[in-house]
Amino acid sequence: PAATAAVTAAAVEDNASSTPPVEFSDKLRSACFLDSKGRILTDSLLWKIDETKYYVDVPEDTADQLLAHMKQFILRRSKVKVVDASEEMASHVVYGTLNAQNTPEGFLSAVDPRHPCLGLRILSLTPEATAQLEPMMKSAFPTSPGTYRVVRKLAGVAEGSELQGKIAGETNQEFLNAVSFSKGCYLGQELTARVQYTGAIRKRVMPVLLMDSNMELP
């Protein structure tokens, strides 16, 4: 079991746009943000609160860049608001259970939509909730810093700055449920769709484990 933290940003928007909504099979889905050339800025996890409010759970090393990127596309008269909520919220990962039912007040939880091996994702919504999490979980799920990073690397899942400048197909975003080929009109769509439908992917992110030939594995 392990827990880790990342920066979370909150997005609040009106529902007046004619753009088709992002589809959610649950309250949490994976997504990646692209630049105008179709290159990845960062990956993220989107928490849907309701039709007008979303939380964007993004790796810490790309959070500031994403916030600046999103603010570039807010029209002056728009009711859309994007704020940095990283001082109030925190993101955590728990291994040893995939039960996201009966989440206590002050938290959101769901299985990581990229792959179940990445654990149960928990979002604490206030500083008080963040402080309560470790004492509440430690008897069954003791803190183990670094576990999430190791599991993620072994699964071949890149995130944050590791993805920057690459295209969605190279980084397996279609297998991680982070890209849509049915939703139109998003930044970087042209390159993403062309690569998908022509099959012109010459390289991919893959896990590689290097070890001494005499090393004993458990």
PDB file of C-alpha atoms in Angstrom:
ATOM      1  CA  PRO A   1       0.000   0.000   0.000  1.00  0.00           C
ATOM      2  CA  ALA A   2       1.111   3.547  -0.674  1.00  0.00           C
ATOM      3  CA  ALA A   3      -0.049   7.113  -0.724  1.00  0.00           C
ATOM      4  CA  THR A   4       1.294   9.993  -2.746  1.00  0.00           C
ATOM      5  CA  ALA A   5       0.308  13.583  -3.444  1.00  0.00           C
ATOM      6  CA  ALA A   6       0.042  15.754  -6.536  1.00  0.00           C
ATOM      7  CA  VAL A   7      -1.206  19.247  -7.279  1.00  0.00           C
ATOM      8  CA  THR A   8      -4.879  19.708  -8.058  1.00  0.00           C
ATOM      9  CA  ALA A   9      -6.465  22.599  -9.925  1.00  0.00           C
ATOM     10  CA  ALA A  10     -10.184  23.355  -9.990  1.00  0.00           C
ATOM     11  CA  ALA A  11     -12.189  24.414 -13.016  1.00  0.00           C
ATOM     12  CA  VAL A  12     -15.664  25.912 -12.831  1.00  0.00           C
ATOM     13  CA  GLU A  13     -17.650  26.643 -15.955  1.00  0.00           C
ATOM     14  CA  ASP A  14     -21.106  27.552 -17.133  1.00  0.00           C
ATOM     15  CA  ASN A  15     -23.174  25.117 -19.172  1.00  0.00           C
ATOM     16  CA  ALA A  16     -24.004  27.475 -22.033  1.00  0.00           C
ATOM     17  CA  SER A  17     -21.407  26.159 -24.470  1.00  0.00           C
ATOM     18  CA  SER A  18     -22.589  24.269 -27.555  1.00  0.00           C
ATOM     19  CA  THR A  19     -19.474  22.057 -27.476  1.00  0.00           C
ATOM     20  CA  PRO A  20     -20.390  18.382 -26.789  1.00  0.00           C
ATOM     21  CA  PRO A  21     -19.609  17.480 -23.164  1.00  0.00           C
ATOM     22  CA  VAL A  22     -16.767  15.184 -22.176  1.00  0.00           C
ATOM     23  CA  GLU A  23     -18.140  11.693 -21.582  1.00  0.00           C
ATOM     24  CA  PHE A  24     -17.707  10.156 -18.125  1.00  0.00           C
ATOM     25  CA  SER A  25     -18.368   6.508 -17.356  1.00  0.00           C
ATOM     26  CA  ASP A  26     -17.861   7.415 -13.692  1.00  0.00           C
ATOM     27  CA  LYS A  27     -16.957  10.559 -11.759  1.00  0.00           C
ATOM     28  CA  LEU A  28     -13.288  10.220 -12.747  1.00  0.00           C
ATOM     29  CA  ARG A  29     -11.669   9.933 -16.172  1.00  0.00           C
ATOM     30  CA  SER A  30      -8.203  10.378 -17.607  1.00  0.00           C
ATOM     31  CA  ALA A  31      -7.331  13.055 -20.158  1.00  0.00           C
ATOM     32  CA  CYS A  32      -4.347  14.774 -21.716  1.00  0.00           C
ATOM     33  CA  PHE A  33      -3.960  18.397 -22.755  1.00  0.00           C
ATOM     34  CA  LEU A  34      -2.423  19.162 -26.161  1.00  0.00           C
ATOM     35  CA  ASP A  35      -0.939  22.263 -27.735  1.00  0.00           C
ATOM     36  CA  SER A  36      -1.980  23.622 -31.148  1.00  0.00           C
ATOM     37  CA  LYS A  37       0.466  21.265 -32.879  1.00  0.00           C
ATOM     38  CA  GLY A  38      -0.990  18.183 -31.227  1.00  0.00           C
ATOM     39  CA  ARG A  39       1.892  17.718 -28.794  1.00  0.00           C
ATOM     40  CA  ILE A  40       1.183  16.820 -25.179  1.00  0.00           C
ATOM     41  CA  LEU A  41       1.455  19.502 -22.494  1.00  0.00           C
ATOM     42  CA  THR A  42       0.487  17.184 -19.658  1.00  0.00           C
ATOM     43  CA  ASP A  43      -1.780  14.333 -18.676  1.00  0.00           C
ATOM     44  CA  SER A  44      -4.455  14.713 -16.002  1.00  0.00           C
ATOM     45  CA  LEU A  45      -7.338  13.109 -14.192  1.00  0.00           C
ATOM     46  CA  LEU A  46     -10.695  14.900 -14.380  1.00  0.00           C
ATOM     47  CA  TRP A  47     -13.077  14.700 -11.427  1.00  0.00           C
ATOM     48  CA  LYS A  48     -16.654  15.547 -12.369  1.00  0.00           C
ATOM     49  CA  ILE A  49     -18.590  17.181  -9.547  1.00  0.00           C
ATOM     50  CA  ASP A  50     -21.599  18.145 -11.657  1.00  0.00           C
ATOM     51  CA  GLU A  51     -22.298  19.567 -15.117  1.00  0.00           C
ATOM     52  CA  THR A  52     -20.760  22.925 -14.176  1.00  0.00           C
ATOM     53  CA  LYS A  53     -17.790  22.019 -11.988  1.00  0.00           C
ATOM     54  CA  TYR A  54     -14.689  19.859 -12.503  1.00  0.00           C
ATOM     55  CA  TYR A  55     -11.431  19.291 -10.646  1.00  0.00           C
ATOM     56  CA  VAL A  56      -8.296  18.748 -12.731  1.00  0.00           C
ATOM     57  CA  ASP A  57      -5.804  16.480 -10.952  1.00  0.00           C
ATOM     58  CA  VAL A  58      -2.471  17.131 -12.647  1.00  0.00           C
ATOM     59  CA  PRO A  59       1.166  16.159 -11.866  1.00  0.00           C
ATOM     60  CA  GLU A  60       2.965  18.815  -9.851  1.00  0.00           C
ATOM     61  CA  ASP A  61       5.731  19.411 -12.393  1.00  0.00           C
ATOM     62  CA  THR A  62       3.261  20.555 -15.072  1.00  0.00           C
ATOM     63  CA  ALA A  63       0.536  22.184 -12.953  1.00  0.00           C
ATOM     64  CA  ASP A  64       1.641  25.802 -13.373  1.00  0.00           C
ATOM     65  CA  GLN A  65       2.104  25.389 -17.119  1.00  0.00           C
ATOM     66  CA  LEU A  66      -1.359  23.862 -17.516  1.00  0.00           C
ATOM     67  CA  LEU A  67      -2.985  26.618 -15.469  1.00  0.00           C
ATOM     68  CA  ALA A  68      -1.390  29.289 -17.679  1.00  0.00           C
ATOM     69  CA  HIS A  69      -2.379  27.331 -20.805  1.00  0.00           C
ATOM     70  CA  MET A  70      -6.027  27.068 -19.757  1.00  0.00           C
ATOM     71  CA  LYS A  71      -6.284  30.756 -18.898  1.00  0.00           C
ATOM     72  CA  GLN A  72      -5.227  31.671 -22.443  1.00  0.00           C
ATOM     73  CA  PHE A  73      -8.495  30.286 -23.781  1.00  0.00           C
ATOM     74  CA  ILE A  74     -10.938  32.007 -21.410  1.00  0.00           C
ATOM     75  CA  LEU A  75     -12.887  34.705 -23.239  1.00  0.00           C
ATOM     76  CA  ARG A  76     -13.271  38.036 -21.461  1.00  0.00           C
ATOM     77  CA  ARG A  77     -17.067  37.825 -21.211  1.00  0.00           C
ATOM     78  CA  SER A  78     -17.135  34.113 -20.492  1.00  0.00           C
ATOM     79  CA  LYS A  79     -18.461  32.770 -17.188  1.00  0.00           C
ATOM     80  CA  VAL A  80     -15.758  30.116 -17.156  1.00  0.00           C
ATOM     81  CA  LYS A  81     -13.421  30.321 -14.162  1.00  0.00           C
ATOM     82  CA  VAL A  82     -10.172  28.422 -13.651  1.00  0.00           C
ATOM     83  CA  VAL A  83      -8.459  28.634 -10.270  1.00  0.00           C
ATOM     84  CA  ASP A  84      -5.488  26.987  -8.578  1.00  0.00           C
ATOM     85  CA  ALA A  85      -6.774  24.879  -5.674  1.00  0.00           C
ATOM     86  CA  SER A  86      -3.494  23.152  -4.860  1.00  0.00           C
ATOM     87  CA  GLU A  87      -3.217  24.867  -1.458  1.00  0.00           C
ATOM     88  CA  GLU A  88      -6.590  23.470  -0.384  1.00  0.00           C
ATOM     89  CA  MET A  89      -6.618  20.024  -2.009  1.00  0.00           C
ATOM     90  CA  ALA A  90      -4.307  17.040  -2.326  1.00  0.00           C
ATOM     91  CA  SER A  91      -4.286  13.857  -4.391  1.00  0.00           C
ATOM     92  CA  HIS A  92      -3.394  10.435  -2.968  1.00  0.00           C
ATOM     93  CA  VAL A  93      -3.036   6.830  -4.136  1.00  0.00           C
ATOM     94  CA  VAL A  94      -3.937   3.778  -2.057  1.00  0.00           C
ATOM     95  CA  TYR A  95      -2.978   0.188  -2.871  1.00  0.00           C
ATOM     96  CA  GLY A  96      -4.642  -2.860  -1.360  1.00  0.00           C
ATOM     97  CA  THR A  97      -8.252  -1.992  -2.157  1.00  0.00           C
ATOM     98  CA  LEU A  98     -10.309  -0.921  -5.162  1.00  0.00           C
ATOM     99  CA  ASN A  99     -13.412  -0.199  -3.084  1.00  0.00           C
ATOM    100  CA  ALA A 100     -14.449   3.404  -3.707  1.00  0.00           C
ATOM    101  CA  GLN A 101     -17.836   3.080  -1.985  1.00  0.00           C
ATOM    102  CA  ASN A 102     -18.938   5.003   1.134  1.00  0.00           C
ATOM    103  CA  THR A 103     -16.257   7.668   0.789  1.00  0.00           C
ATOM    104  CA  PRO A 104     -16.232   9.928   3.894  1.00  0.00           C
ATOM    105  CA  GLU A 105     -17.268  13.568   3.662  1.00  0.00           C
ATOM    106  CA  GLY A 106     -14.422  15.786   2.513  1.00  0.00           C
ATOM    107  CA  PHE A 107     -13.024  13.206   0.068  1.00  0.00           C
ATOM    108  CA  LEU A 108     -13.595  11.888  -3.436  1.00  0.00           C
ATOM    109  CA  SER A 109     -12.405   8.418  -4.457  1.00  0.00           C
ATOM    110  CA  ALA A 110     -12.380   6.254  -7.583  1.00  0.00           C
ATOM    111  CA  VAL A 111     -10.259   3.555  -9.197  1.00  0.00           C
ATOM    112  CA  ASP A 112      -7.606   5.102 -11.444  1.00  0.00           C
ATOM    113  CA  PRO A 113      -9.262   5.118 -14.895  1.00  0.00           C
ATOM    114  CA  ARG A 114      -5.980   4.518 -16.715  1.00  0.00           C
ATOM    115  CA  HIS A 115      -5.509   1.037 -15.239  1.00  0.00           C
ATOM    116  CA  PRO A 116      -6.500  -0.679 -11.960  1.00  0.00           C
ATOM    117  CA  CYS A 117      -2.827  -1.459 -11.215  1.00  0.00           C
ATOM    118  CA  LEU A 118      -2.389   2.268 -10.504  1.00  0.00           C
ATOM    119  CA  GLY A 119      -4.559   1.930  -7.440  1.00  0.00           C
ATOM    120  CA  LEU A 120      -7.404   3.790  -5.779  1.00  0.00           C
ATOM    121  CA  ARG A 121      -7.231   7.538  -6.329  1.00  0.00           C
ATOM    122  CA  ILE A 122      -8.361   9.752  -3.433  1.00  0.00           C
ATOM    123  CA  LEU A 123      -8.857  13.510  -3.557  1.00  0.00           C
ATOM    124  CA  SER A 124      -8.957  15.327  -0.225  1.00  0.00           C
ATOM    125  CA  LEU A 125     -10.969  18.518  -0.673  1.00  0.00           C
ATOM    126  CA  THR A 126      -9.744  20.581   2.287  1.00  0.00           C
ATOM    127  CA  PRO A 127      -6.526  20.928   4.334  1.00  0.00           C
ATOM    128  CA  GLU A 128      -8.397  19.389   7.265  1.00  0.00           C
ATOM    129  CA  ALA A 129      -9.327  16.338   5.188  1.00  0.00           C
ATOM    130  CA  THR A 130      -5.720  15.982   4.032  1.00  0.00           C
ATOM    131  CA  ALA A 131      -4.515  15.998   7.650  1.00  0.00           C
ATOM    132  CA  GLN A 132      -7.108  13.342   8.571  1.00  0.00           C
ATOM    133  CA  LEU A 133      -6.267  10.908   5.787  1.00  0.00           C
ATOM    134  CA  GLU A 134      -3.051   9.320   7.072  1.00  0.00           C
ATOM    135  CA  PRO A 135      -4.306   8.682  10.646  1.00  0.00           C
ATOM    136  CA  MET A 136      -7.555   7.314   9.221  1.00  0.00           C
ATOM    137  CA  MET A 137      -5.813   4.929   6.797  1.00  0.00           C
ATOM    138  CA  LYS A 138      -2.574   3.940   8.559  1.00  0.00           C
ATOM    139  CA  SER A 139      -3.850   0.831  10.341  1.00  0.00           C
ATOM    140  CA  ALA A 140      -4.813  -0.871   7.065  1.00  0.00           C
ATOM    141  CA  PHE A 141      -2.775   1.094   4.517  1.00  0.00           C
ATOM    142  CA  PRO A 142       0.496   2.424   6.000  1.00  0.00           C
ATOM    143  CA  THR A 143       2.300   5.200   4.166  1.00  0.00           C
ATOM    144  CA  SER A 144       4.916   3.985   1.669  1.00  0.00           C
ATOM    145  CA  PRO A 145       6.473   6.922  -0.230  1.00  0.00           C
ATOM    146  CA  GLY A 146       7.686   6.095  -3.725  1.00  0.00           C
ATOM    147  CA  THR A 147       5.498   3.030  -4.307  1.00  0.00           C
ATOM    148  CA  TYR A 148       3.227   4.778  -6.806  1.00  0.00           C
ATOM    149  CA  ARG A 149       6.183   5.946  -8.891  1.00  0.00           C
ATOM    150  CA  VAL A 150       7.672   2.430  -9.012  1.00  0.00           C
ATOM    151  CA  VAL A 151       4.361   0.782  -9.954  1.00  0.00           C
ATOM    152  CA  ARG A 152       3.669   3.429 -12.583  1.00  0.00           C
ATOM    153  CA  LYS A 153       7.110   2.992 -14.172  1.00  0.00           C
ATOM    154  CA  LEU A 154       6.804  -0.804 -14.230  1.00  0.00           C
ATOM    155  CA  ALA A 155       3.417  -0.438 -15.939  1.00  0.00           C
ATOM    156  CA  GLY A 156       4.940   1.808 -18.604  1.00  0.00           C
ATOM    157  CA  VAL A 157       2.721   4.770 -17.726  1.00  0.00           C
ATOM    158  CA  ALA A 158       4.435   8.119 -18.284  1.00  0.00           C
ATOM    159  CA  GLU A 159       2.997  11.281 -16.784  1.00  0.00           C
ATOM    160  CA  GLY A 160       3.660  14.986 -16.336  1.00  0.00           C
ATOM    161  CA  SER A 161       6.842  16.348 -17.890  1.00  0.00           C
ATOM    162  CA  GLU A 162       7.746  12.851 -19.149  1.00  0.00           C
ATOM    163  CA  LEU A 163       5.033  13.299 -21.793  1.00  0.00           C
ATOM    164  CA  GLN A 164       5.795  16.824 -22.942  1.00  0.00           C
ATOM    165  CA  GLY A 165       6.459  17.278 -26.655  1.00  0.00           C
ATOM    166  CA  LYS A 166       5.257  13.781 -27.523  1.00  0.00           C
ATOM    167  CA  ILE A 167       2.062  12.809 -29.320  1.00  0.00           C
ATOM    168  CA  ALA A 168      -0.816  10.855 -27.791  1.00  0.00           C
ATOM    169  CA  GLY A 169      -0.125   7.697 -29.811  1.00  0.00           C
ATOM    170  CA  GLU A 170       3.521   7.534 -28.754  1.00  0.00           C
ATOM    171  CA  THR A 171       2.569   7.586 -25.079  1.00  0.00           C
ATOM    172  CA  ASN A 172      -0.282   5.043 -25.208  1.00  0.00           C
ATOM    173  CA  GLN A 173      -2.961   7.581 -24.309  1.00  0.00           C
ATOM    174  CA  GLU A 174      -5.581   5.657 -26.281  1.00  0.00           C
ATOM    175  CA  PHE A 175      -4.948   2.597 -24.104  1.00  0.00           C
ATOM    176  CA  LEU A 176      -5.098   4.721 -20.944  1.00  0.00           C
ATOM    177  CA  ASN A 177      -8.578   6.050 -21.849  1.00  0.00           C
ATOM    178  CA  ALA A 178      -7.167   9.575 -22.123  1.00  0.00           C
ATOM    179  CA  VAL A 179      -8.005  10.477 -25.723  1.00  0.00           C
ATOM    180  CA  SER A 180     -11.260  10.466 -27.693  1.00  0.00           C
ATOM    181  CA  PHE A 181     -11.601   9.762 -31.425  1.00  0.00           C
ATOM    182  CA  SER A 182     -15.302  10.635 -31.487  1.00  0.00           C
ATOM    183  CA  LYS A 183     -15.311  14.055 -29.801  1.00  0.00           C
ATOM    184  CA  GLY A 184     -14.516  16.859 -32.241  1.00  0.00           C
ATOM    185  CA  CYS A 185     -13.132  20.364 -31.941  1.00  0.00           C
ATOM    186  CA  TYR A 186     -10.331  20.070 -29.419  1.00  0.00           C
ATOM    187  CA  LEU A 187      -6.878  21.565 -29.579  1.00  0.00           C
ATOM    188  CA  GLY A 188      -4.432  19.211 -31.305  1.00  0.00           C
ATOM    189  CA  GLN A 189      -7.162  16.988 -32.749  1.00  0.00           C
ATOM    190  CA  GLU A 190      -5.859  16.976 -36.333  1.00  0.00           C
ATOM    191  CA  LEU A 191      -2.502  15.328 -35.589  1.00  0.00           C
ATOM    192  CA  THR A 192      -4.022  12.967 -33.009  1.00  0.00           C
ATOM    193  CA  ALA A 193      -6.669  11.691 -35.440  1.00  0.00           C
ATOM    194  CA  ARG A 194      -4.286  11.448 -38.402  1.00  0.00           C
ATOM    195  CA  VAL A 195      -1.811   9.329 -36.471  1.00  0.00           C
ATOM    196  CA  GLN A 196      -4.589   7.068 -35.191  1.00  0.00           C
ATOM    197  CA  TYR A 197      -6.240   6.422 -38.542  1.00  0.00           C
ATOM    198  CA  THR A 198      -3.071   6.102 -40.613  1.00  0.00           C
ATOM    199  CA  GLY A 199      -1.392   3.862 -38.062  1.00  0.00           C
ATOM    200  CA  ALA A 200       1.853   5.827 -38.426  1.00  0.00           C
ATOM    201  CA  ILE A 201       3.231   5.314 -34.928  1.00  0.00           C
ATOM    202  CA  ARG A 202       6.917   4.466 -35.110  1.00  0.00           C
ATOM    203  CA  LYS A 203       7.740   4.542 -31.408  1.00  0.00           C
ATOM    204  CA  ARG A 204       5.945   4.053 -28.092  1.00  0.00           C
ATOM    205  CA  VAL A 205       6.670   4.451 -24.402  1.00  0.00           C
ATOM    206  CA  MET A 206       7.446   0.990 -23.018  1.00  0.00           C
ATOM    207  CA  PRO A 207       8.677  -0.253 -19.624  1.00  0.00           C
ATOM    208  CA  VAL A 208      12.217  -1.638 -19.595  1.00  0.00           C
ATOM    209  CA  LEU A 209      13.794  -3.260 -16.535  1.00  0.00           C
ATOM    210  CA  LEU A 210      17.602  -3.511 -16.429  1.00  0.00           C
ATOM    211  CA  MET A 211      19.206  -5.706 -13.792  1.00  0.00           C
ATOM    212  CA  ASP A 212      22.299  -7.646 -12.971  1.00  0.00           C
ATOM    213  CA  SER A 213      22.221 -11.174 -14.406  1.00  0.00           C
ATOM    214  CA  ASN A 214      22.928 -12.556 -10.921  1.00  0.00           C
ATOM    215  CA  MET A 215      20.129 -10.635  -9.222  1.00  0.00           C
ATOM    216  CA  GLU A 216      17.551 -12.787  -7.463  1.00  0.00           C
ATOM    217  CA  LEU A 217      13.964 -11.722  -7.959  1.00  0.00           C
ATOM    218  CA  PRO A 218      11.387 -12.288  -5.202  1.00  0.00           C
TER     219      PRO A 218
END
